[in-house]
PDB file of C-alpha atoms in Angstrom:
ATOM      1  CA  MET R 292    -138.326 129.669  -8.299  1.00 47.00           C
ATOM      2  CA  PRO R 293    -140.873 128.780 -11.013  1.00 50.00           C
ATOM      3  CA  SER R 294    -142.166 131.490 -13.277  1.00 48.00           C
ATOM      4  CA  GLU R 295    -145.704 132.753 -12.927  1.00 47.00           C
ATOM      5  CA  GLY R 296    -148.241 130.106 -13.849  1.00 46.00           C
ATOM      6  CA  ALA R 297    -145.800 127.213 -13.419  1.00 53.00           C
ATOM      7  CA  GLN R 298    -146.985 124.194 -11.451  1.00 61.00           C
ATOM      8  CA  ILE R 299    -144.829 122.313  -8.974  1.00 66.00           C
ATOM      9  CA  SER R 300    -145.568 118.666  -8.246  1.00 69.00           C
ATOM     10  CA  PRO R 301    -145.988 117.473  -4.636  1.00 74.00           C
ATOM     11  CA  ARG R 302    -142.907 115.305  -5.114  1.00 73.00           C
ATOM     12  CA  THR R 303    -140.811 118.324  -6.067  1.00 74.00           C
ATOM     13  CA  LEU R 304    -142.082 120.245  -3.047  1.00 78.00           C
ATOM     14  CA  ARG R 305    -141.117 117.338  -0.787  1.00 80.00           C
ATOM     15  CA  ALA R 306    -137.638 117.331  -2.319  1.00 77.00           C
ATOM     16  CA  TYR R 307    -137.349 121.069  -1.665  1.00 80.00           C
ATOM     17  CA  ARG R 308    -138.321 120.593   1.988  1.00 84.00           C
ATOM     18  CA  VAL R 309    -135.761 117.821   2.434  1.00 84.00           C
ATOM     19  CA  GLY R 310    -133.059 119.917   0.777  1.00 83.00           C
ATOM     20  CA  VAL R 311    -133.751 122.940   2.972  1.00 84.00           C
ATOM     21  CA  HIS R 312    -133.846 120.707   6.073  1.00 86.00           C
ATOM     22  CA  HIS R 313    -130.395 119.279   5.327  1.00 86.00           C
ATOM     23  CA  TRP R 314    -128.946 122.680   4.420  1.00 84.00           C
ATOM     24  CA  LEU R 315    -130.198 124.259   7.647  1.00 86.00           C
ATOM     25  CA  GLY R 316    -128.927 121.300   9.672  1.00 87.00           C
ATOM     26  CA  TYR R 317    -125.509 121.602   8.053  1.00 85.00           C
ATOM     27  CA  ALA R 318    -125.416 125.352   8.672  1.00 84.00           C
ATOM     28  CA  ARG R 319    -126.355 124.868  12.328  1.00 85.00           C
ATOM     29  CA  GLN R 320    -123.648 122.246  12.903  1.00 86.00           C
ATOM     30  CA  ARG R 321    -120.965 124.326  11.155  1.00 82.00           C
ATOM     31  CA  ALA R 322    -122.117 127.668  12.597  1.00 82.00           C
ATOM     32  CA  THR R 323    -122.612 128.937   9.042  1.00 79.00           C
ATOM     33  CA  PRO R 324    -124.575 132.211   8.900  1.00 75.00           C
ATOM     34  CA  ILE R 325    -127.682 131.462   6.854  1.00 71.00           C
ATOM     35  CA  LEU R 326    -128.086 134.981   5.514  1.00 68.00           C
ATOM     36  CA  ARG R 327    -124.394 135.652   4.974  1.00 71.00           C
ATOM     37  CA  PRO R 328    -122.678 132.374   4.045  1.00 75.00           C
ATOM     38  CA  THR R 329    -119.221 132.262   2.497  1.00 76.00           C
ATOM     39  CA  ARG R 330    -118.595 131.386  -1.132  1.00 77.00           C
ATOM     40  CA  ASN R 331    -117.297 127.974  -0.048  1.00 81.00           C
ATOM     41  CA  SER R 332    -120.403 127.090   1.966  1.00 82.00           C
ATOM     42  CA  GLY R 333    -122.220 125.517  -0.980  1.00 82.00           C
ATOM     43  CA  PRO R 334    -119.323 123.328  -2.209  1.00 86.00           C
ATOM     44  CA  LEU R 335    -118.523 122.254   1.373  1.00 87.00           C
ATOM     45  CA  PHE R 336    -122.179 121.346   1.940  1.00 86.00           C
ATOM     46  CA  THR R 337    -122.038 119.285  -1.262  1.00 87.00           C
ATOM     47  CA  ARG R 338    -118.891 117.425  -0.195  1.00 88.00           C
ATOM     48  CA  THR R 339    -120.465 116.747   3.220  1.00 88.00           C
ATOM     49  CA  LEU R 340    -123.479 115.125   1.563  1.00 87.00           C
ATOM     50  CA  GLU R 341    -121.214 113.011  -0.625  1.00 87.00           C
ATOM     51  CA  SER R 342    -119.167 111.903   2.393  1.00 87.00           C
ATOM     52  CA  ARG R 343    -122.353 110.386   3.852  1.00 85.00           C
ATOM     53  CA  GLY R 344    -122.456 107.954   0.944  1.00 83.00           C
ATOM     54  CA  LEU R 345    -125.337 109.624  -0.877  1.00 83.00           C
ATOM     55  CA  GLN R 346    -125.659 108.962  -4.591  1.00 82.00           C
ATOM     56  CA  PRO R 347    -125.023 111.912  -6.950  1.00 84.00           C
ATOM     57  CA  SER R 348    -128.737 112.008  -7.819  1.00 81.00           C
ATOM     58  CA  SER R 349    -129.632 112.409  -4.123  1.00 83.00           C
ATOM     59  CA  VAL R 350    -127.017 115.132  -3.679  1.00 86.00           C
ATOM     60  CA  ARG R 351    -128.421 117.018  -6.663  1.00 85.00           C
ATOM     61  CA  ALA R 352    -131.930 116.696  -5.204  1.00 82.00           C
ATOM     62  CA  TYR R 353    -130.793 118.186  -1.880  1.00 83.00           C
ATOM     63  CA  LEU R 354    -129.011 121.033  -3.662  1.00 84.00           C
ATOM     64  CA  ALA R 355    -132.140 121.708  -5.707  1.00 81.00           C
ATOM     65  CA  GLY R 356    -134.056 122.147  -2.462  1.00 77.00           C
ATOM     66  CA  ALA R 357    -131.468 124.395  -0.832  1.00 78.00           C
ATOM     67  CA  ARG R 358    -130.985 126.706  -3.817  1.00 74.00           C
ATOM     68  CA  PRO R 359    -134.484 128.307  -3.736  1.00 64.00           C
ATOM     69  CA  GLU R 360    -133.877 129.373  -0.125  1.00 60.00           C
ATOM     70  CA  ARG R 361    -130.739 131.169  -1.256  1.00 57.00           C
ATOM     71  CA  ARG R 362    -132.515 132.744  -4.221  1.00 57.00           C
ATOM     72  CA  ALA R 363    -135.061 134.163  -1.795  1.00 54.00           C
ATOM     73  CA  ALA R 364    -132.193 135.595   0.244  1.00 52.00           C
ATOM     74  CA  LEU R 365    -130.651 137.065  -2.908  1.00 50.00           C
ATOM     75  CA  ASP R 366    -133.935 138.798  -3.603  1.00 47.00           C
ATOM     76  CA  ARG R 367    -133.558 140.417  -0.176  1.00 49.00           C
ATOM     77  CA  ARG R 368    -130.208 141.941  -1.288  1.00 55.00           C
ATOM     78  CA  TYR R 369    -127.901 139.282   0.142  1.00 53.00           C
ATOM     79  CA  ARG R 370    -125.971 139.014  -3.093  1.00 57.00           C
ATOM     80  CA  LEU R 371    -123.516 136.205  -2.455  1.00 56.00           C
ATOM     81  CA  ASP R 372    -124.767 132.838  -3.745  1.00 62.00           C
ATOM     82  CA  PRO R 373    -122.847 129.994  -2.047  1.00 62.00           C
ATOM     83  CA  PHE R 374    -124.362 127.458  -4.452  1.00 61.00           C
ATOM     84  CA  ALA R 375    -123.108 129.130  -7.620  1.00 63.00           C
ATOM     85  CA  ASP R 376    -120.177 126.691  -7.796  1.00 60.00           C
ATOM     86  CA  ALA R 377    -121.754 123.777  -5.920  1.00 66.00           C
ATOM     87  CA  LYS R 378    -122.024 120.729  -8.157  1.00 67.00           C
ATOM     88  CA  ALA R 379    -122.513 117.077  -7.297  1.00 66.00           C
ATOM     89  CA  ALA R 380    -119.980 114.553  -8.540  1.00 67.00           C
ATOM     90  CA  ARG R 381    -120.891 112.594 -11.650  1.00 70.00           C
ATOM     91  CA  ALA R 382    -122.336 109.128 -11.173  1.00 62.00           C
ATOM     92  CA  THR R 383    -119.843 106.408 -12.107  1.00 62.00           C
ATOM     93  CA  THR R 384    -122.565 103.848 -12.839  1.00 62.00           C
ATOM     94  CA  PRO R 385    -125.140 104.497 -15.600  1.00 63.00           C
ATOM     95  CA  ALA R 386    -128.696 104.901 -14.290  1.00 57.00           C
ATOM     96  CA  TRP R 387    -129.877 101.908 -16.325  1.00 54.00           C
ATOM     97  CA  GLU R 388    -127.287  99.647 -14.700  1.00 56.00           C
ATOM     98  CA  LYS R 389    -128.480 100.663 -11.233  1.00 58.00           C
ATOM     99  CA  ARG R 390    -132.162 100.269 -12.053  1.00 62.00           C
ATOM    100  CA  GLN R 391    -132.616  97.106 -14.044  1.00 66.00           C
ATOM    101  CA  PRO R 392    -136.168  96.082 -15.028  1.00 71.00           C
ATOM    102  CA  TYR R 393    -138.006  93.270 -13.342  1.00 75.00           C
ATOM    103  CA  GLU R 394    -137.703  90.072 -15.326  1.00 80.00           C
ATOM    104  CA  GLU R 395    -140.765  88.399 -16.813  1.00 83.00           C
ATOM    105  CA  HIS R 396    -140.808  85.523 -14.310  1.00 82.00           C
ATOM    106  CA  GLU R 397    -140.748  88.057 -11.447  1.00 81.00           C
ATOM    107  CA  ILE R 398    -143.693  89.943 -12.935  1.00 85.00           C
ATOM    108  CA  GLN R 399    -145.625  86.694 -13.354  1.00 86.00           C
ATOM    109  CA  ALA R 400    -144.900  85.784  -9.736  1.00 84.00           C
ATOM    110  CA  LEU R 401    -146.410  89.101  -8.633  1.00 85.00           C
ATOM    111  CA  LEU R 402    -149.466  88.648 -10.842  1.00 88.00           C
ATOM    112  CA  ALA R 403    -150.061  85.101  -9.610  1.00 84.00           C
ATOM    113  CA  GLN R 404    -150.992  86.303  -6.113  1.00 80.00           C
ATOM    114  CA  ALA R 405    -152.453  89.723  -6.992  1.00 84.00           C
ATOM    115  CA  ASP R 406    -156.038  90.878  -6.534  1.00 88.00           C
ATOM    116  CA  PRO R 407    -157.621  92.738  -9.498  1.00 89.00           C
ATOM    117  CA  ARG R 408    -156.514  96.198  -8.360  1.00 89.00           C
ATOM    118  CA  HIS R 409    -152.953  95.146  -7.616  1.00 89.00           C
ATOM    119  CA  ARG R 410    -152.822  93.251 -10.921  1.00 91.00           C
ATOM    120  CA  ALA R 411    -153.680  96.470 -12.764  1.00 93.00           C
ATOM    121  CA  PHE R 412    -151.068  98.329 -10.720  1.00 92.00           C
ATOM    122  CA  VAL R 413    -148.309  95.869 -11.656  1.00 91.00           C
ATOM    123  CA  LEU R 414    -149.222  95.868 -15.353  1.00 93.00           C
ATOM    124  CA  LEU R 415    -149.453  99.666 -15.525  1.00 94.00           C
ATOM    125  CA  GLY R 416    -145.810  99.710 -14.514  1.00 90.00           C
ATOM    126  CA  ALA R 417    -144.580  96.599 -16.321  1.00 90.00           C
ATOM    127  CA  HIS R 418    -146.436  96.992 -19.622  1.00 91.00           C
ATOM    128  CA  ALA R 419    -147.329 100.688 -19.844  1.00 92.00           C
ATOM    129  CA  GLY R 420    -144.112 102.036 -18.329  1.00 90.00           C
ATOM    130  CA  LEU R 421    -145.834 104.344 -15.832  1.00 92.00           C
ATOM    131  CA  ARG R 422    -144.028 105.690 -12.777  1.00 88.00           C
ATOM    132  CA  VAL R 423    -145.597 105.134  -9.366  1.00 88.00           C
ATOM    133  CA  GLU R 424    -146.780 108.749  -9.162  1.00 87.00           C
ATOM    134  CA  GLU R 425    -148.378 108.409 -12.598  1.00 91.00           C
ATOM    135  CA  ILE R 426    -150.131 105.180 -11.636  1.00 91.00           C
ATOM    136  CA  VAL R 427    -151.736 106.468  -8.441  1.00 90.00           C
ATOM    137  CA  THR R 428    -152.978 109.678 -10.124  1.00 90.00           C
ATOM    138  CA  LEU R 429    -154.403 107.940 -13.213  1.00 92.00           C
ATOM    139  CA  ARG R 430    -158.166 108.519 -13.536  1.00 91.00           C
ATOM    140  CA  LEU R 431    -160.794 106.477 -15.353  1.00 90.00           C
ATOM    141  CA  SER R 432    -161.245 109.419 -17.712  1.00 90.00           C
ATOM    142  CA  ASP R 433    -157.621 108.940 -18.791  1.00 93.00           C
ATOM    143  CA  VAL R 434    -158.323 105.400 -20.011  1.00 93.00           C
ATOM    144  CA  SER R 435    -160.030 104.519 -23.295  1.00 93.00           C
ATOM    145  CA  LEU R 436    -160.805 100.811 -23.402  1.00 93.00           C
ATOM    146  CA  ALA R 437    -162.293 101.145 -26.885  1.00 93.00           C
ATOM    147  CA  ALA R 438    -159.153 102.757 -28.298  1.00 95.00           C
ATOM    148  CA  ARG R 439    -156.899 100.584 -26.111  1.00 95.00           C
ATOM    149  CA  THR R 440    -154.957 103.641 -24.958  1.00 96.00           C
ATOM    150  CA  LEU R 441    -154.453 105.768 -21.883  1.00 95.00           C
ATOM    151  CA  HIS R 442    -153.257 109.342 -21.440  1.00 94.00           C
ATOM    152  CA  VAL R 443    -150.609 110.033 -18.825  1.00 92.00           C
ATOM    153  CA  THR R 444    -149.611 113.373 -17.324  1.00 86.00           C
ATOM    154  CA  GLY R 445    -145.972 112.923 -16.392  1.00 82.00           C
ATOM    155  CA  LYS R 446    -143.106 115.055 -15.189  1.00 78.00           C
ATOM    156  CA  GLY R 447    -143.290 118.688 -16.207  1.00 74.00           C
ATOM    157  CA  ARG R 448    -147.040 118.274 -16.851  1.00 80.00           C
ATOM    158  CA  LYS R 449    -146.169 116.580 -20.151  1.00 85.00           C
ATOM    159  CA  ILE R 450    -148.940 114.409 -21.579  1.00 89.00           C
ATOM    160  CA  ARG R 451    -148.269 111.220 -23.506  1.00 92.00           C
ATOM    161  CA  THR R 452    -150.430 108.466 -24.980  1.00 95.00           C
ATOM    162  CA  VAL R 453    -149.689 104.836 -24.142  1.00 95.00           C
ATOM    163  CA  ASN R 454    -151.056 101.774 -25.937  1.00 95.00           C
ATOM    164  CA  LEU R 455    -152.527  99.020 -23.767  1.00 95.00           C
ATOM    165  CA  SER R 456    -151.373  95.430 -23.946  1.00 94.00           C
ATOM    166  CA  ARG R 457    -154.044  92.723 -24.058  1.00 94.00           C
ATOM    167  CA  SER R 458    -153.455  91.715 -20.445  1.00 94.00           C
ATOM    168  CA  LEU R 459    -153.448  95.330 -19.224  1.00 94.00           C
ATOM    169  CA  LEU R 460    -156.654  96.019 -21.149  1.00 95.00           C
ATOM    170  CA  THR R 461    -158.294  93.041 -19.441  1.00 94.00           C
ATOM    171  CA  ALA R 462    -157.042  94.124 -16.017  1.00 93.00           C
ATOM    172  CA  LEU R 463    -158.338  97.684 -16.419  1.00 94.00           C
ATOM    173  CA  ALA R 464    -161.692  96.471 -17.757  1.00 92.00           C
ATOM    174  CA  ALA R 465    -162.106  94.326 -14.639  1.00 90.00           C
ATOM    175  CA  LEU R 466    -161.830  97.447 -12.457  1.00 86.00           C
ATOM    176  CA  ARG R 467    -164.406  99.454 -14.366  1.00 78.00           C
ATOM    177  CA  PRO R 468    -168.036  98.930 -13.263  1.00 69.00           C
ATOM    178  CA  SER R 469    -170.963  99.602 -15.588  1.00 54.00           C
ATOM    179  CA  ALA R 470    -171.697 103.054 -14.122  1.00 50.00           C
ATOM    180  CA  VAL R 471    -168.720 105.097 -12.993  1.00 64.00           C
ATOM    181  CA  ASN R 472    -167.557 108.537 -12.060  1.00 72.00           C
ATOM    182  CA  LEU R 473    -164.839 109.167 -14.637  1.00 69.00           C
ATOM    183  CA  GLU R 474    -162.919 111.318 -12.166  1.00 73.00           C
ATOM    184  CA  THR R 475    -162.405 108.285  -9.938  1.00 85.00           C
ATOM    185  CA  PHE R 476    -158.790 107.163  -9.634  1.00 87.00           C
ATOM    186  CA  VAL R 477    -158.006 103.825 -11.257  1.00 88.00           C
ATOM    187  CA  ILE R 478    -155.683 102.787  -8.413  1.00 87.00           C
ATOM    188  CA  GLY R 479    -155.698 105.689  -5.975  1.00 81.00           C
ATOM    189  CA  ALA R 480    -153.780 105.898  -2.670  1.00 80.00           C
ATOM    190  CA  ASN R 481    -150.414 107.676  -2.768  1.00 82.00           C
ATOM    191  CA  ALA R 482    -146.947 106.859  -4.030  1.00 82.00           C
ATOM    192  CA  HIS R 483    -145.602 105.912  -0.596  1.00 82.00           C
ATOM    193  CA  ALA R 484    -148.465 103.497   0.101  1.00 84.00           C
ATOM    194  CA  ALA R 485    -148.194 102.039  -3.403  1.00 84.00           C
ATOM    195  CA  ARG R 486    -144.474 101.363  -3.021  1.00 84.00           C
ATOM    196  CA  LYS R 487    -145.061  99.778   0.386  1.00 85.00           C
ATOM    197  CA  ARG R 488    -147.770  97.512  -0.994  1.00 82.00           C
ATOM    198  CA  LEU R 489    -145.606  96.450  -3.924  1.00 82.00           C
ATOM    199  CA  ARG R 490    -142.652  95.802  -1.633  1.00 82.00           C
ATOM    200  CA  LEU R 491    -144.789  93.507   0.523  1.00 81.00           C
ATOM    201  CA  ALA R 492    -146.100  91.756  -2.577  1.00 78.00           C
ATOM    202  CA  CYS R 493    -142.535  91.178  -3.788  1.00 77.00           C
ATOM    203  CA  THR R 494    -141.602  89.663  -0.446  1.00 78.00           C
ATOM    204  CA  ARG R 495    -144.610  87.339  -0.456  1.00 75.00           C
ATOM    205  CA  ALA R 496    -144.303  86.328  -4.106  1.00 71.00           C
ATOM    206  CA  VAL R 497    -140.617  85.526  -4.297  1.00 60.00           C
ATOM    207  CA  SER R 498    -138.217  86.653  -1.558  1.00 53.00           C
ATOM    208  CA  ARG R 499    -136.535  89.739  -0.246  1.00 43.00           C
ATOM    209  CA  THR R 500    -134.037  89.352  -3.066  1.00 44.00           C
ATOM    210  CA  VAL R 501    -136.739  90.323  -5.542  1.00 44.00           C
ATOM    211  CA  ALA R 502    -137.884  93.243  -3.386  1.00 45.00           C
ATOM    212  CA  ARG R 503    -134.704  95.079  -4.274  1.00 45.00           C
ATOM    213  CA  THR R 504    -134.111  98.709  -5.091  1.00 39.00           C
ATOM    214  CA  LEU R 505    -135.031  98.664  -8.769  1.00 39.00           C
ATOM    215  CA  CYS R 506    -136.976 100.976 -10.991  1.00 40.00           C
ATOM    216  CA  GLY R 507    -138.333  98.985 -13.828  1.00 42.00           C
ATOM    217  CA  THR R 508    -140.660  97.823 -16.468  1.00 42.00           C
ATOM    218  CA  THR R 509    -140.040  95.428 -19.303  1.00 41.00           C
ATOM    219  CA  ARG R 510    -139.786  98.443 -21.594  1.00 38.00           C
ATOM    220  CA  GLU R 511    -138.392 101.404 -19.659  1.00 40.00           C
ATOM    221  CA  ARG R 512    -137.703 102.751 -16.153  1.00 39.00           C
ATOM    222  CA  ALA R 513    -140.933 103.060 -14.251  1.00 44.00           C
ATOM    223  CA  TRP R 514    -141.123 102.361 -10.542  1.00 45.00           C
ATOM    224  CA  CYS R 515    -138.696 102.528  -7.692  1.00 41.00           C
ATOM    225  CA  VAL R 516    -139.351 100.140  -4.815  1.00 43.00           C
ATOM    226  CA  PRO R 517    -136.804 100.506  -1.995  1.00 38.00           C
ATOM    227  CA  ALA R 518    -136.119  97.241  -0.210  1.00 36.00           C
TER     228      ALA R 518
END
């Protein structure tokens, strides 16, 4: 578990819940004692996940959720850790190959039918390289139109500065009224709603072929929009 003072993102907590849910379901089906599992329980759980066709990254996410439950049990003097030797198989396809960026004509197709807020959303991903979670939590106070920069708090609470393109600067300026509360979110909503809205926009703008499972910007991996 995190050390004292560490912060856990809502996304990480959701992943933990999913991992524990799958681990408990597996244990129930296999009649595996939760408090006293065997040393092979973790590796067998891992192989079961892989047999369902899950990607290695998904398997690792489920294991990451199940491990804290076992650490809590270890703290209660149940010393055997079934996940000590549980490792997901390596991915055979590089992450970049699986998550190609949207091409420029696809981005332009999205922008052509976008309202001002959705236009800013698309450009924050395509030009600034922000992830969906970073886009929906971006506040007006994080954006400096004068300096043409924005500050992003990403994974691990790491802060980075991103330069704004001309079109992104224009899009953000269009969202900012003359008198504002700087704590207001630029886009708002949540990651799930944002992905759903983008998926629908992809379908309207081009076809379902464009609304594919890709994480992308023209510069680096940014958003993941399941089809």
